[in-house]
Amino acid sequence: MATKKITNVGGNDETPQKRTFVPTAEAKAQAGKFRMYGILLWVLAVVAEIGAMVILFKKDPEIALSTGARAVLIIILLIDLILLVAGSMFWKKANRFDPASKQNVLGFFFQNQLGVVVAVIAFLPVVILAFIKKEYLVGAIAALFMVGGGAASADYNAPSKEQYAQQSNYVKELMGFDHVYWTKSGTKYHLYDDCQYLKSDRTTEIFEGGTVADAYSHNSKIKPDINSLCSACEKRAAKEKGWTDEQMQQIKDKTLNAVQNADQTQVEDTIENQ
Ligand SMILES: [Zn+2]
């Protein structure tokens, strides 16, 4: 760590240890496409909400809605919910292709949890209006959809540029290159295509190969943290390198910390420069 003075985070991609993750042009394009679909679906969710609000606006608070009108309102809210959750799925998928950086805490939170914000936008106004217009059942359903839709829109395994860079670096330390394998429904990525754990899935599933970032963008079941690296593959690679368990742990810590330290160095530099 001390041998290299870090002057520019992510400025030199040629160094064996990348300080930050940079998505490929292809991944960037995929992310852009998915973000566009996500936003489009979210806009349509808000359009559905406006539709429901128009019906409620016209209602006299003292006269109850007919059963038919109430059913129409609930169906519109259901469409609102489906559009919201579908949009959030695309949004979360996009973040797997092009993750946010943890360096910007607020930016990281909003990029990953934007779906929750949209859930509030897509339901809170209609909840309030329904209660003003004394349409309590509709209001309660809309509130329920807001909470459920928000929970479904949150990203509980938010990916970050730092995690991608750390793990890519560690895989390179172990194998010399960033190439891993995974299955469609597996929750781990592997270093060897003949790994025993991969083999057991092989009969029923097609497995894929690519970079660590590819594994995360193609299989959302793999949590973006170092524990997703198959420990059997990790041990096998270390053994082939001639490392003891202790050496492996040291190299692992050093590699993972290098990216974190890079962040720190940049933050410190920024403070010093001010
Ligand atoms: Zn494995």
CSV table of C-alpha atoms and ligand atoms in Angstrom, one decimal:
chain,number,residue,atom,x,y,z
A,1,MET,CA,0.0,0.0,0.0
A,2,ALA,CA,2.7,2.4,1.0
A,3,THR,CA,4.8,1.7,-2.1
A,4,LYS,CA,2.4,3.6,-4.4
A,5,LYS,CA,1.5,7.2,-3.9
A,6,ILE,CA,-2.0,7.7,-5.1
A,7,THR,CA,-2.3,11.0,-7.0
A,8,ASN,CA,-5.3,10.4,-9.2
A,9,VAL,CA,-8.1,8.0,-8.4
A,10,GLY,CA,-9.1,6.0,-11.5
A,11,GLY,CA,-6.7,8.1,-13.6
A,12,ASN,CA,-4.7,5.1,-14.8
A,13,ASP,CA,-6.4,2.0,-15.8
A,14,GLU,CA,-3.2,0.3,-16.8
A,15,THR,CA,-2.1,-0.3,-13.2
A,16,PRO,CA,-2.9,-3.9,-12.2
A,17,GLN,CA,-4.9,-2.7,-9.2
A,18,LYS,CA,-7.7,-0.5,-10.4
A,19,ARG,CA,-8.6,2.2,-8.0
A,20,THR,CA,-12.1,2.5,-9.3
A,21,PHE,CA,-14.5,0.6,-11.4
A,22,VAL,CA,-15.2,2.0,-14.9
A,23,PRO,CA,-18.1,0.2,-16.8
A,24,THR,CA,-17.5,-0.8,-20.4
A,25,ALA,CA,-19.2,1.2,-23.1
A,26,GLU,CA,-21.5,-1.7,-23.6
A,27,ALA,CA,-22.4,-1.9,-19.9
A,28,LYS,CA,-22.9,1.9,-19.9
A,29,ALA,CA,-25.3,1.6,-22.9
A,30,GLN,CA,-27.2,-1.3,-21.2
A,31,ALA,CA,-27.5,0.8,-18.1
A,32,GLY,CA,-28.7,3.8,-20.1
A,33,LYS,CA,-31.4,1.7,-21.8
A,34,PHE,CA,-32.6,0.2,-18.5
A,35,ARG,CA,-32.7,3.6,-16.8
A,36,MET,CA,-34.8,4.9,-19.7
A,37,TYR,CA,-37.3,2.0,-19.4
A,38,GLY,CA,-37.4,2.6,-15.6
A,39,ILE,CA,-38.1,6.3,-15.9
A,40,LEU,CA,-40.7,5.7,-18.6
A,41,LEU,CA,-42.6,3.2,-16.4
A,42,TRP,CA,-42.4,5.5,-13.5
A,43,VAL,CA,-43.8,8.4,-15.5
A,44,LEU,CA,-46.7,6.1,-16.6
A,45,ALA,CA,-47.2,5.2,-12.9
A,46,VAL,CA,-47.6,8.9,-12.1
A,47,VAL,CA,-50.0,9.3,-15.1
A,48,ALA,CA,-52.1,6.5,-13.6
A,49,GLU,CA,-52.0,8.3,-10.3
A,50,ILE,CA,-53.2,11.5,-11.9
A,51,GLY,CA,-56.1,9.5,-13.5
A,52,ALA,CA,-57.1,8.3,-10.1
A,53,MET,CA,-56.9,11.8,-8.7
A,54,VAL,CA,-59.1,13.3,-11.5
A,55,ILE,CA,-61.8,10.9,-10.4
A,56,LEU,CA,-61.4,11.8,-6.8
A,57,PHE,CA,-61.3,15.5,-7.5
A,58,LYS,CA,-64.7,15.4,-9.1
A,59,LYS,CA,-66.2,13.6,-6.1
A,60,ASP,CA,-68.4,15.3,-3.6
A,61,PRO,CA,-66.9,14.5,-0.1
A,62,GLU,CA,-70.4,14.0,1.2
A,63,ILE,CA,-71.6,11.6,-1.5
A,64,ALA,CA,-70.1,8.1,-1.5
A,65,LEU,CA,-68.7,6.7,-4.8
A,66,SER,CA,-70.6,4.0,-6.6
A,67,THR,CA,-69.2,0.5,-6.2
A,68,GLY,CA,-68.2,0.5,-9.9
A,69,ALA,CA,-66.4,3.9,-9.6
A,70,ARG,CA,-64.6,2.6,-6.5
A,71,ALA,CA,-63.5,-0.6,-8.4
A,72,VAL,CA,-62.2,1.5,-11.3
A,73,LEU,CA,-60.2,3.6,-8.8
A,74,ILE,CA,-58.7,0.5,-7.2
A,75,ILE,CA,-57.8,-1.0,-10.6
A,76,ILE,CA,-56.1,2.3,-11.5
A,77,LEU,CA,-54.1,2.2,-8.3
A,78,LEU,CA,-53.1,-1.4,-9.0
A,79,ILE,CA,-51.8,-0.4,-12.4
A,80,ASP,CA,-49.9,2.4,-10.7
A,81,LEU,CA,-48.3,-0.2,-8.4
A,82,ILE,CA,-47.4,-2.6,-11.2
A,83,LEU,CA,-45.8,0.3,-13.2
A,84,LEU,CA,-43.9,1.5,-10.2
A,85,VAL,CA,-42.4,-1.9,-9.3
A,86,ALA,CA,-41.6,-2.7,-12.9
A,87,GLY,CA,-39.8,0.6,-13.3
A,88,SER,CA,-37.8,0.0,-10.1
A,89,MET,CA,-36.8,-3.4,-11.4
A,90,PHE,CA,-35.3,-1.8,-14.5
A,91,TRP,CA,-33.7,0.9,-12.4
A,92,LYS,CA,-32.0,-1.6,-10.0
A,93,LYS,CA,-30.8,-3.7,-13.0
A,94,ALA,CA,-29.3,-0.5,-14.5
A,95,ASN,CA,-27.3,0.1,-11.3
A,96,ARG,CA,-25.8,-3.4,-11.5
A,97,PHE,CA,-24.4,-2.5,-14.9
A,98,ASP,CA,-23.3,1.0,-13.9
A,99,PRO,CA,-23.0,1.3,-10.1
A,100,ALA,CA,-22.8,4.4,-8.0
A,101,SER,CA,-19.7,5.3,-6.0
A,102,LYS,CA,-19.8,5.2,-2.2
A,103,GLN,CA,-17.6,8.3,-2.1
A,104,ASN,CA,-20.7,10.4,-2.6
A,105,VAL,CA,-22.9,9.2,0.3
A,106,LEU,CA,-26.0,11.2,-0.7
A,107,GLY,CA,-25.6,10.4,-4.4
A,108,PHE,CA,-25.1,6.7,-3.6
A,109,PHE,CA,-28.3,6.6,-1.6
A,110,PHE,CA,-30.4,8.4,-4.1
A,111,GLN,CA,-29.2,6.4,-7.1
A,112,ASN,CA,-29.9,3.1,-5.4
A,113,GLN,CA,-33.1,4.0,-3.5
A,114,LEU,CA,-34.7,6.3,-6.1
A,115,GLY,CA,-37.6,3.8,-6.5
A,116,VAL,CA,-38.6,4.4,-2.9
A,117,VAL,CA,-38.8,8.2,-3.6
A,118,VAL,CA,-40.9,7.5,-6.7
A,119,ALA,CA,-43.2,5.2,-4.6
A,120,VAL,CA,-44.0,8.2,-2.4
A,121,ILE,CA,-44.5,10.5,-5.4
A,122,ALA,CA,-46.7,7.9,-7.1
A,123,PHE,CA,-49.0,7.3,-4.1
A,124,LEU,CA,-48.8,10.0,-1.4
A,125,PRO,CA,-50.8,12.7,-3.2
A,126,VAL,CA,-53.6,10.2,-4.0
A,127,VAL,CA,-53.6,9.0,-0.4
A,128,ILE,CA,-54.1,12.5,0.9
A,129,LEU,CA,-56.8,13.4,-1.7
A,130,ALA,CA,-58.7,10.2,-0.9
A,131,PHE,CA,-58.8,11.0,2.8
A,132,ILE,CA,-59.8,14.6,2.1
A,133,LYS,CA,-62.7,13.3,-0.1
A,134,LYS,CA,-63.6,10.8,2.6
A,135,GLU,CA,-62.9,7.9,0.4
A,136,TYR,CA,-61.3,5.9,3.2
A,137,LEU,CA,-61.1,2.5,1.6
A,138,VAL,CA,-59.4,3.8,-1.5
A,139,GLY,CA,-57.1,5.9,0.7
A,140,ALA,CA,-56.1,2.9,2.8
A,141,ILE,CA,-55.4,0.7,-0.3
A,142,ALA,CA,-53.3,3.5,-1.8
A,143,ALA,CA,-51.3,3.8,1.5
A,144,LEU,CA,-50.8,0.1,1.5
A,145,PHE,CA,-49.6,0.1,-2.1
A,146,MET,CA,-47.2,3.0,-1.3
A,147,VAL,CA,-45.6,1.0,1.5
A,148,GLY,CA,-45.5,-2.3,-0.4
A,149,GLY,CA,-44.3,-0.6,-3.6
A,150,GLY,CA,-41.7,1.3,-1.7
A,151,ALA,CA,-40.4,-1.9,0.0
A,152,ALA,CA,-40.3,-3.7,-3.4
A,153,SER,CA,-38.5,-0.7,-5.0
A,154,ALA,CA,-35.7,-0.5,-2.4
A,155,ASP,CA,-32.3,-2.0,-3.3
A,156,TYR,CA,-31.2,-4.1,-0.3
A,157,ASN,CA,-28.0,-5.2,-2.1
A,158,ALA,CA,-27.0,-1.9,-3.6
A,159,PRO,CA,-23.9,-2.3,-5.8
A,160,SER,CA,-21.0,0.1,-5.6
A,161,LYS,CA,-18.1,1.0,-7.9
A,162,GLU,CA,-15.8,0.3,-4.9
A,163,GLN,CA,-17.0,-3.3,-4.4
A,164,TYR,CA,-16.7,-4.0,-8.1
A,165,ALA,CA,-13.1,-2.7,-8.2
A,166,GLN,CA,-12.1,-4.5,-4.9
A,167,GLN,CA,-13.3,-7.9,-6.1
A,168,SER,CA,-12.0,-7.5,-9.6
A,169,ASN,CA,-8.6,-6.7,-8.1
A,170,TYR,CA,-8.7,-9.7,-5.8
A,171,VAL,CA,-9.7,-12.1,-8.6
A,172,LYS,CA,-6.8,-10.7,-10.6
A,173,GLU,CA,-4.4,-11.4,-7.6
A,174,LEU,CA,-5.7,-14.9,-7.5
A,175,MET,CA,-5.9,-15.7,-11.2
A,176,GLY,CA,-4.0,-13.1,-13.0
A,177,PHE,CA,-7.1,-11.9,-14.9
A,178,ASP,CA,-10.6,-10.9,-14.1
A,179,HIS,CA,-12.7,-13.8,-15.4
A,180,VAL,CA,-15.3,-15.7,-13.4
A,181,TYR,CA,-18.2,-18.1,-13.8
A,182,TRP,CA,-21.7,-18.2,-12.5
A,183,THR,CA,-25.1,-19.8,-13.1
A,184,LYS,CA,-28.4,-18.1,-13.7
A,185,SER,CA,-29.8,-18.9,-10.3
A,186,GLY,CA,-26.6,-19.3,-8.3
A,187,THR,CA,-25.6,-16.8,-5.6
A,188,LYS,CA,-21.8,-17.2,-5.9
A,189,TYR,CA,-19.3,-16.6,-8.6
A,190,HIS,CA,-16.5,-19.0,-9.3
A,191,LEU,CA,-12.9,-18.9,-10.5
A,192,TYR,CA,-12.9,-22.3,-12.2
A,193,ASP,CA,-15.4,-23.6,-14.6
A,194,ASP,CA,-15.0,-27.1,-13.2
A,195,CYS,CA,-15.7,-26.1,-9.6
A,196,GLN,CA,-17.6,-28.8,-7.8
A,197,TYR,CA,-20.3,-26.4,-6.8
A,198,LEU,CA,-20.7,-25.2,-10.3
A,199,LYS,CA,-20.7,-28.8,-11.6
A,200,SER,CA,-23.7,-29.7,-9.4
A,201,ASP,CA,-25.7,-26.9,-11.1
A,202,ARG,CA,-24.4,-27.7,-14.6
A,203,THR,CA,-26.8,-30.5,-15.4
A,204,THR,CA,-29.8,-28.3,-15.1
A,205,GLU,CA,-28.4,-24.9,-15.9
A,206,ILE,CA,-26.4,-23.0,-18.4
A,207,PHE,CA,-23.4,-21.2,-16.8
A,208,GLU,CA,-21.9,-18.0,-18.0
A,209,GLY,CA,-18.4,-16.5,-17.9
A,210,GLY,CA,-17.2,-12.9,-17.8
A,211,THR,CA,-15.8,-10.3,-15.4
A,212,VAL,CA,-16.9,-9.9,-11.8
A,213,ALA,CA,-18.9,-6.9,-13.0
A,214,ASP,CA,-20.6,-9.1,-15.7
A,215,ALA,CA,-21.5,-11.6,-13.0
A,216,TYR,CA,-23.2,-8.9,-11.0
A,217,SER,CA,-25.0,-7.4,-14.0
A,218,HIS,CA,-26.2,-10.7,-15.3
A,219,ASN,CA,-27.3,-12.3,-12.1
A,220,SER,CA,-29.1,-10.1,-9.6
A,221,LYS,CA,-29.1,-12.9,-7.0
A,222,ILE,CA,-25.4,-12.5,-6.4
A,223,LYS,CA,-24.9,-10.0,-3.6
A,224,PRO,CA,-22.3,-7.5,-4.5
A,225,ASP,CA,-19.8,-8.2,-1.7
A,226,ILE,CA,-16.6,-10.3,-1.4
A,227,ASN,CA,-18.5,-13.2,0.3
A,228,SER,CA,-20.0,-13.9,-3.1
A,229,LEU,CA,-16.7,-15.3,-4.3
A,230,CYS,CA,-16.9,-19.1,-4.0
A,231,SER,CA,-14.6,-20.0,-1.1
A,232,ALA,CA,-13.7,-23.4,-2.6
A,233,CYS,CA,-12.5,-21.6,-5.7
A,234,GLU,CA,-10.7,-19.0,-3.6
A,235,LYS,CA,-8.8,-21.7,-1.6
A,236,ARG,CA,-8.0,-23.7,-4.8
A,237,ALA,CA,-6.5,-20.6,-6.4
A,238,ALA,CA,-4.5,-19.7,-3.3
A,239,LYS,CA,-3.2,-23.3,-3.2
A,240,GLU,CA,-2.1,-23.1,-6.8
A,241,LYS,CA,-0.3,-19.9,-6.0
A,242,GLY,CA,1.5,-21.6,-3.1
A,243,TRP,CA,-0.1,-19.3,-0.5
A,244,THR,CA,-0.8,-20.3,3.0
A,245,ASP,CA,-4.2,-19.4,4.4
A,246,GLU,CA,-2.6,-16.6,6.3
A,247,GLN,CA,-0.9,-15.2,3.2
A,248,MET,CA,-4.2,-15.4,1.4
A,249,GLN,CA,-5.9,-13.4,4.1
A,250,GLN,CA,-3.1,-10.8,4.0
A,251,ILE,CA,-3.3,-10.4,0.3
A,252,LYS,CA,-7.1,-10.3,0.4
A,253,ASP,CA,-7.1,-7.6,3.1
A,254,LYS,CA,-4.4,-5.6,1.3
A,255,THR,CA,-6.3,-5.8,-2.0
A,256,LEU,CA,-9.7,-4.9,-0.6
A,257,ASN,CA,-8.3,-2.1,1.5
A,258,ALA,CA,-6.3,-0.6,-1.4
A,259,VAL,CA,-9.6,0.6,-3.0
A,260,GLN,CA,-10.9,1.9,0.3
A,261,ASN,CA,-7.7,3.7,0.9
A,262,ALA,CA,-7.8,5.2,-2.5
A,263,ASP,CA,-11.1,6.7,-1.6
A,264,GLN,CA,-9.7,8.0,1.7
A,265,THR,CA,-6.7,9.5,0.0
A,266,GLN,CA,-9.0,11.3,-2.5
A,267,VAL,CA,-11.1,12.6,0.3
A,268,GLU,CA,-8.1,13.8,2.3
A,269,ASP,CA,-6.6,15.4,-0.8
A,270,THR,CA,-9.9,17.3,-1.4
A,271,ILE,CA,-9.9,18.5,2.2
A,272,GLU,CA,-6.2,19.6,1.9
A,273,ASN,CA,-6.8,21.4,-1.3
A,274,GLN,CA,-9.6,23.5,0.1
B,1,ZN,ZN,-16.4,-22.4,-7.0
